[in-house]
Structures are given as C-alpha cells and as structure tokens.
Short mmCIF file of C-alpha atoms and ligand atoms in Angstrom, two decimals:
data_model
loop_
_atom_site.label_atom_id
_atom_site.label_comp_id
_atom_site.label_asym_id
_atom_site.label_seq_id
_atom_site.Cartn_x
_atom_site.Cartn_y
_atom_site.Cartn_z
CA UNK F 270 130.90 147.25 158.90
CA UNK F 271 134.01 148.15 160.89
CA UNK F 272 136.89 145.83 160.12
CA UNK F 273 140.56 145.30 160.77
CA UNK F 274 142.72 143.17 158.47
CA UNK F 275 145.99 141.95 159.94
CA UNK F 276 148.77 139.57 158.99
CA UNK F 277 152.51 139.51 158.38
CA UNK F 278 154.13 141.60 155.63
CA UNK F 279 153.33 140.14 152.22
CA UNK F 280 150.35 138.11 153.50
CA UNK F 281 147.97 139.77 151.05
CA UNK F 282 146.28 142.34 153.32
CA UNK F 283 146.35 145.18 150.81
CA UNK F 284 145.21 142.97 147.94
CA UNK F 285 142.24 141.59 149.88
CA UNK F 286 141.49 144.96 151.47
CA UNK F 287 140.93 146.53 148.05
CA UNK F 288 138.44 143.76 147.21
CA UNK F 289 136.63 144.00 150.59
CA UNK F 290 136.39 147.80 150.42
CA UNK F 291 134.73 147.53 147.04
CA UNK F 292 132.45 144.59 147.96
CA UNK F 293 131.17 146.23 151.15
CA UNK F 294 131.46 149.89 150.04
CA UNK F 295 133.69 151.00 152.91
CA UNK F 296 136.87 153.09 152.79
CA UNK F 297 140.19 151.21 152.82
CA UNK F 298 142.38 152.89 155.44
CA UNK F 299 145.98 151.70 155.10
CA UNK F 300 148.55 153.30 157.38
CA UNK F 301 151.34 152.06 155.08
CA UNK F 302 149.66 153.81 152.12
CA UNK F 303 149.24 157.01 154.16
CA UNK F 304 152.95 156.99 155.02
CA UNK F 305 154.00 156.26 151.42
CA UNK F 306 151.80 159.09 150.14
CA UNK F 307 153.40 161.49 152.63
CA UNK F 308 156.84 160.23 151.68
CA UNK F 309 156.15 160.87 148.02
CA UNK F 310 154.93 164.39 148.82
CA UNK F 311 157.93 165.01 151.08
CA UNK F 312 155.84 166.09 154.09
CA UNK F 313 157.43 166.14 157.59
CA UNK F 314 155.35 163.05 158.46
CA UNK F 315 156.69 161.26 155.40
CA UNK F 316 160.28 162.12 156.25
CA UNK F 317 159.83 160.93 159.80
CA UNK F 318 158.16 157.66 158.76
CA UNK F 319 160.87 156.95 156.18
CA UNK F 320 163.53 156.55 158.89
CA UNK F 321 161.61 153.62 160.33
CA UNK F 322 160.05 152.14 157.20
CA UNK F 323 163.27 151.69 155.28
CA UNK F 324 164.79 149.85 158.24
CA UNK F 325 161.76 147.57 158.49
CA UNK F 326 160.85 149.00 161.90
CA UNK F 327 157.53 150.32 163.18
CA UNK F 328 156.78 154.03 163.19
CA UNK F 329 156.21 155.14 166.84
CA UNK F 330 152.75 154.41 168.22
CA UNK F 331 151.85 158.07 169.03
CA UNK F 332 152.49 159.10 165.42
CA UNK F 333 150.41 156.30 163.91
CA UNK F 334 147.57 156.61 166.42
CA UNK F 335 147.22 160.36 165.76
CA UNK F 336 146.95 159.76 162.01
CA UNK F 337 144.35 157.03 162.36
CA UNK F 338 142.30 159.03 164.84
CA UNK F 339 142.25 161.88 162.39
CA UNK F 340 141.33 159.67 159.42
CA UNK F 341 138.51 157.88 161.28
CA UNK F 342 136.85 161.19 162.06
CA UNK F 343 136.37 161.85 158.31
CA UNK F 344 132.81 161.77 157.01
CA UNK F 345 133.36 158.70 154.79
CA UNK F 346 134.22 156.55 157.84
CA UNK F 347 130.87 157.21 159.56
CA UNK F 348 129.25 154.07 158.16
CA UNK F 349 132.21 151.77 158.40
CA UNK F 350 135.84 151.31 157.41
CA UNK F 351 138.52 148.72 156.88
CA UNK F 352 141.78 149.27 158.73
CA UNK F 353 144.76 147.66 156.96
CA UNK F 354 148.12 147.55 158.75
CA UNK F 355 146.75 149.14 161.92
CA UNK F 356 146.84 148.31 164.80
CA UNK F 357 150.28 146.70 164.83
CA UNK F 358 151.05 146.73 168.56
CA UNK F 359 148.95 146.07 171.65
CA UNK F 360 149.38 149.74 172.60
CA UNK F 361 147.89 150.76 169.22
CA UNK F 362 144.99 148.34 169.69
CA UNK F 363 144.25 149.80 173.13
CA UNK F 364 144.45 153.32 171.74
CA UNK F 365 142.08 152.33 168.92
CA UNK F 366 139.58 150.96 171.45
CA UNK F 367 139.72 154.32 173.23
CA UNK F 368 139.28 156.34 170.04
CA UNK F 369 136.31 154.22 168.94
CA UNK F 370 134.66 154.28 172.37
CA UNK F 371 134.83 158.08 172.29
CA UNK F 372 133.10 157.99 168.90
CA UNK F 373 130.53 155.47 170.18
CA UNK F 374 131.76 152.81 167.77
CA UNK F 375 133.37 149.40 167.93
CA UNK F 376 135.18 146.92 165.70
CA UNK F 377 132.94 144.17 164.28
CA UNK F 378 135.59 141.70 163.05
CA UNK F 379 139.33 141.28 162.80
CA UNK F 380 140.52 139.22 159.83
CA UNK F 381 143.89 137.59 160.44
CA UNK F 382 145.57 136.24 157.30
CA UNK F 383 147.88 133.27 157.96
CA UNK F 384 150.64 132.49 155.49
CA UNK F 385 153.78 130.35 155.96
CA UNK F 386 157.00 132.35 156.31
CA UNK F 387 158.70 131.11 153.09
CA UNK F 388 155.68 132.19 151.07
CA UNK F 389 155.72 135.66 152.67
CA UNK F 390 159.24 136.42 151.52
CA UNK F 391 158.47 135.36 147.95
CA UNK F 392 155.31 137.45 147.89
CA UNK F 393 156.90 140.59 149.30
CA UNK F 394 160.08 140.41 147.22
CA UNK F 395 158.05 139.90 144.02
CA UNK F 396 155.65 142.73 144.83
CA UNK F 397 155.59 145.69 142.43
CA UNK F 398 153.63 148.87 143.03
CA UNK F 399 152.44 151.58 140.69
CA UNK F 400 154.33 154.86 141.18
CA UNK F 401 151.21 156.80 140.31
CA UNK F 402 147.98 155.13 141.48
CA UNK F 403 149.41 152.68 144.06
CA UNK F 404 147.87 149.48 142.65
CA UNK F 405 149.87 146.39 143.69
CA UNK F 406 151.06 143.59 141.37
CA UNK F 407 153.25 140.53 141.71
CA UNK F 408 155.86 139.50 139.13
CA UNK F 409 154.59 135.91 139.20
CA UNK F 410 151.17 135.75 140.88
CA UNK F 411 149.49 138.92 139.67
CA UNK F 412 151.50 140.26 136.77
CA UNK F 413 150.41 143.27 134.70
CA UNK F 414 149.59 142.72 131.03
CA UNK F 415 152.61 144.82 129.96
CA UNK F 416 155.74 144.12 132.01
CA UNK F 417 156.66 146.94 134.40
CA UNK F 418 153.58 149.03 133.58
CA UNK F 419 150.35 149.53 135.52
CA UNK F 420 147.19 148.09 133.93
CA UNK F 421 145.05 150.73 135.63
CA UNK F 422 146.96 153.88 134.63
CA UNK F 423 149.96 152.92 132.47
CA UNK F 424 152.57 154.33 134.89
CA UNK F 425 155.81 152.65 135.86
CA UNK F 426 155.88 149.88 138.46
CA UNK F 427 158.63 149.74 141.09
CA UNK F 428 159.77 147.54 143.93
CA UNK F 429 159.21 149.11 147.36
CA UNK F 430 162.46 150.05 149.09
CA UNK F 431 161.43 147.94 152.10
CA UNK F 432 160.64 144.88 149.96
CA UNK F 433 164.29 143.88 149.63
CA UNK F 434 164.90 140.46 151.10
CA UNK F 435 166.87 141.58 154.21
CA UNK F 436 164.29 144.20 155.11
CA UNK F 437 161.43 141.77 154.57
CA UNK F 438 163.10 139.34 157.01
CA UNK F 439 163.36 142.13 159.59
CA UNK F 440 159.71 143.09 159.07
CA UNK F 441 158.62 139.50 159.62
CA UNK F 442 160.60 139.42 162.90
CA UNK F 443 158.98 142.68 163.96
CA UNK F 444 155.56 141.21 163.12
CA UNK F 445 156.18 138.10 165.23
CA UNK F 446 157.36 140.10 168.20
CA UNK F 447 155.16 143.19 168.16
CA UNK F 448 152.05 142.42 166.11
CA UNK F 449 151.30 138.72 166.55
CA UNK F 450 150.21 139.21 170.21
CA UNK F 451 147.17 141.00 168.77
CA UNK F 452 145.80 137.64 167.64
CA UNK F 453 145.28 136.67 171.29
CA UNK F 454 144.06 140.19 172.10
CA UNK F 455 141.26 140.04 169.51
CA UNK F 456 140.57 136.35 170.00
CA UNK F 457 139.79 137.03 173.67
CA UNK F 458 137.35 139.71 172.59
CA UNK F 459 135.65 137.20 170.27
CA UNK F 460 136.39 139.30 167.17
CA UNK F 461 138.98 137.19 165.39
CA UNK F 462 138.40 135.44 162.05
CA UNK F 463 141.40 133.41 160.87
CA UNK F 464 141.83 133.14 157.12
CA UNK F 465 144.07 130.65 155.30
CA UNK F 466 146.10 133.02 153.13
CA UNK F 467 148.18 130.25 151.56
CA UNK F 468 145.80 129.87 148.61
CA UNK F 469 145.44 131.96 145.47
CA UNK F 470 144.21 135.58 145.54
CA UNK F 471 140.67 134.67 144.39
CA UNK F 472 140.31 131.71 146.80
CA UNK F 473 141.39 133.82 149.76
CA UNK F 474 138.88 136.48 148.72
CA UNK F 475 136.06 133.94 148.57
CA UNK F 476 136.90 132.71 152.11
CA UNK F 477 136.81 136.28 153.43
CA UNK F 478 133.51 137.22 151.81
CA UNK F 479 131.90 133.98 153.05
CA UNK F 480 133.14 134.60 156.60
CA UNK F 481 131.86 138.19 156.60
CA UNK F 482 128.47 137.36 155.12
CA UNK F 483 127.72 134.85 157.89
P1 ADP X 298 150.42 142.94 152.38
O1 ADP X 298 149.55 144.17 152.23
O2 ADP X 298 149.89 141.99 153.41
O3 ADP X 298 151.86 143.27 152.63
P2 ADP X 298 149.94 142.53 149.51
O4 ADP X 298 148.46 142.46 149.39
O5 ADP X 298 150.62 143.75 149.04
O6 ADP X 298 150.37 142.13 151.02
O7 ADP X 298 150.52 141.25 148.76
C1 ADP X 298 151.93 141.02 148.72
C2 ADP X 298 152.30 140.50 147.32
O8 ADP X 298 151.77 139.19 147.14
C3 ADP X 298 151.73 141.35 146.20
O9 ADP X 298 152.68 141.34 145.15
C4 ADP X 298 150.45 140.61 145.79
O10 ADP X 298 150.13 140.80 144.42
C5 ADP X 298 150.81 139.16 146.08
N1 ADP X 298 149.69 138.37 146.61
C6 ADP X 298 148.71 138.78 147.46
N2 ADP X 298 147.88 137.75 147.77
C7 ADP X 298 148.37 136.66 147.12
C8 ADP X 298 147.94 135.27 147.04
N3 ADP X 298 146.88 134.82 147.71
N4 ADP X 298 148.69 134.44 146.27
C9 ADP X 298 149.78 134.89 145.61
N5 ADP X 298 150.23 136.18 145.65
C10 ADP X 298 149.53 137.05 146.39
P1 ADP X 299 152.90 145.47 154.68
O1 ADP X 299 151.64 145.63 153.89
O2 ADP X 299 153.94 144.81 153.88
O3 ADP X 299 152.68 144.82 155.99
P2 ADP X 299 152.61 148.29 155.21
O4 ADP X 299 152.43 148.99 153.93
O5 ADP X 299 151.40 148.00 156.02
O6 ADP X 299 153.43 146.94 154.95
O7 ADP X 299 153.63 149.09 156.15
C1 ADP X 299 154.88 149.50 155.66
C2 ADP X 299 155.66 150.14 156.79
O8 ADP X 299 154.95 151.30 157.28
C3 ADP X 299 155.85 149.27 158.04
O9 ADP X 299 156.95 148.39 157.91
C4 ADP X 299 156.06 150.34 159.11
O10 ADP X 299 157.37 150.89 159.04
C5 ADP X 299 155.08 151.43 158.68
N1 ADP X 299 153.76 151.23 159.31
C6 ADP X 299 152.59 150.99 158.68
N2 ADP X 299 151.58 150.85 159.55
C7 ADP X 299 152.12 151.00 160.79
C8 ADP X 299 151.61 150.92 162.11
N3 ADP X 299 150.32 150.67 162.36
N4 ADP X 299 152.49 151.12 163.13
C9 ADP X 299 153.79 151.37 162.91
N5 ADP X 299 154.32 151.44 161.71
C10 ADP X 299 153.52 151.24 160.64
ZN1 ZN X 300 148.71 152.80 138.25
#
C-alpha cells in the first residue's frame, strides 16, 4: 500500500503513521524526522533545514523533493510506504507524481486528518519527543510513565524548538496557505480519505484502519 498522511501541525500524523506503518508493515517516511535527524547529526542538509524549521516555514521544494526521491528508491519502499509530512505544496505533489510515474508506481490513498485549530495548538505545544529514539508523547494526552523520560528507551524528553506557541501559529498559517490546497488536488484524483482527528488517539486509529481495510 502506498499512502500519504496529511494534516495541520499537531493533527496527529506522526502518531497515527507509526501505528499504520506497523499495522500494514510499510516504512514510515517522515520528512520532518529526516530533517531532525540531519539537524542532530549536524549535516549540511540539517543546517539548511534548521533555518526554515525554527521559523515555522517550509524548507524549499527542490530540497525536500530530492530527499524523498532518494528515500523512495530504497529497497524497503518497493512494496509500499507511508509518506508523513510530504507533500506539503502543490509543487511537491506534482513532483511526487512525476517521481512515482518514473518508478511505475502510484499513490493508493491520501489520509487527511481534520482537527479544529484550538486543539492543534494545545497538541503541538504539549508535545514532547525523545532525544534518542524519537518517540512522541503528550504531557496530557499521551504521557510517559515517568515524567520527562521515554518509556521506550529511558532517554530525556524535550519540547521541539518549533513547538513554541508563536511558531505553531505560524506553521498553522503556512499549512492553510500552502498545504491545504492539496485536499482539493487529491480529492479531484479520487484519492482522499478525510479522517475526524478530533477524537482520542485510539479512536482516530480505528477510523483509519477501517477506512483502509475497505
Ligand atoms: P503531527 O505529526 O501531525 O504534528 P503528532 O502525531 O506528533 O502530530 O501529535 C501531536 C501531539 O498531539 C503529540 O504530543 C501527540 O502525542 C498528541 N496527539 C496525537 N493524536 C492525538 C489525539 N487524537 N488526541 C490527543 N492528543 C493527540
Ligand atoms: P508537523 O508534524 O508538526 O507537521 P513536521 O515534523 O512534519 O511537523 O515538519 C517540521 C518542519 O520540517 C516543518 O515545519 C518544515 O519546516 C519542515 N518540513 C517537513 N516536511 C516538509 C516538506 N514536505 N516541505 C517543506 N518543509 C518540510
Ligand atoms: Zn526514546
């Protein structure tokens, strides 16, 4: 299965993507995670991405498209993948269509997670991520058993630099302007599945699995 999961910052894409990847045995390809990994390792790509990420802006299309193209050509993506956080602009979606056509592939479904704006801010600001393994928690809705420490590996949890309230607001604006038009783009292609992301983590997961199993 070849999937895209989209939605505003804090909607729950990463959380649901981890579940879907496991349920359907496909790799979870998150452009945000790729950038954060590069940032942590101090690579030139990481340093470049940081300039945009910390301001809540999108990394330029050419940079992101090149990374995704590269990642999709890996062996583990041959039988399917789940793209999380990509595409984020119509130009990226068109580039993705081109890349997939060249590989004789196409997207099966695009999951779009809808969540009211007030809820998004609370989710993103309360998000905590593991400094070591990258697992995501929430201070209120998905808290670790020991405060500030990862259940999976015991490392310290931190707030993402771009999860401060002002930056989250900017990211939501960027989503509305640059990413939301993709809903019409994929709807016209008959690929869109809208998911009500306003419910709890488990309930949203059940909706997604049901929709994909149809
Ligand atoms: P995204 O990848 O879309 O930015 P995440 O999956 O990282 O979103 O979720 C953002 C924050 O909200 C995280 O702290 C996560 O634990 C929490 N979260 C995700 N889904 C839900 C949900 N359905 N209800 C409450 N909190 C959620
Ligand atoms: P969220 O899950 O909260 O939506 P991500 O982890 O997907 O955030 O992305 C974090 C940041 O990484 C974005 O704000 C942006 O700066 C950059 N980024 C990730 N994916 C893309 C993309 N497809 N195009 C441009 N920038 C991206
Ligand atoms: Zn961890």
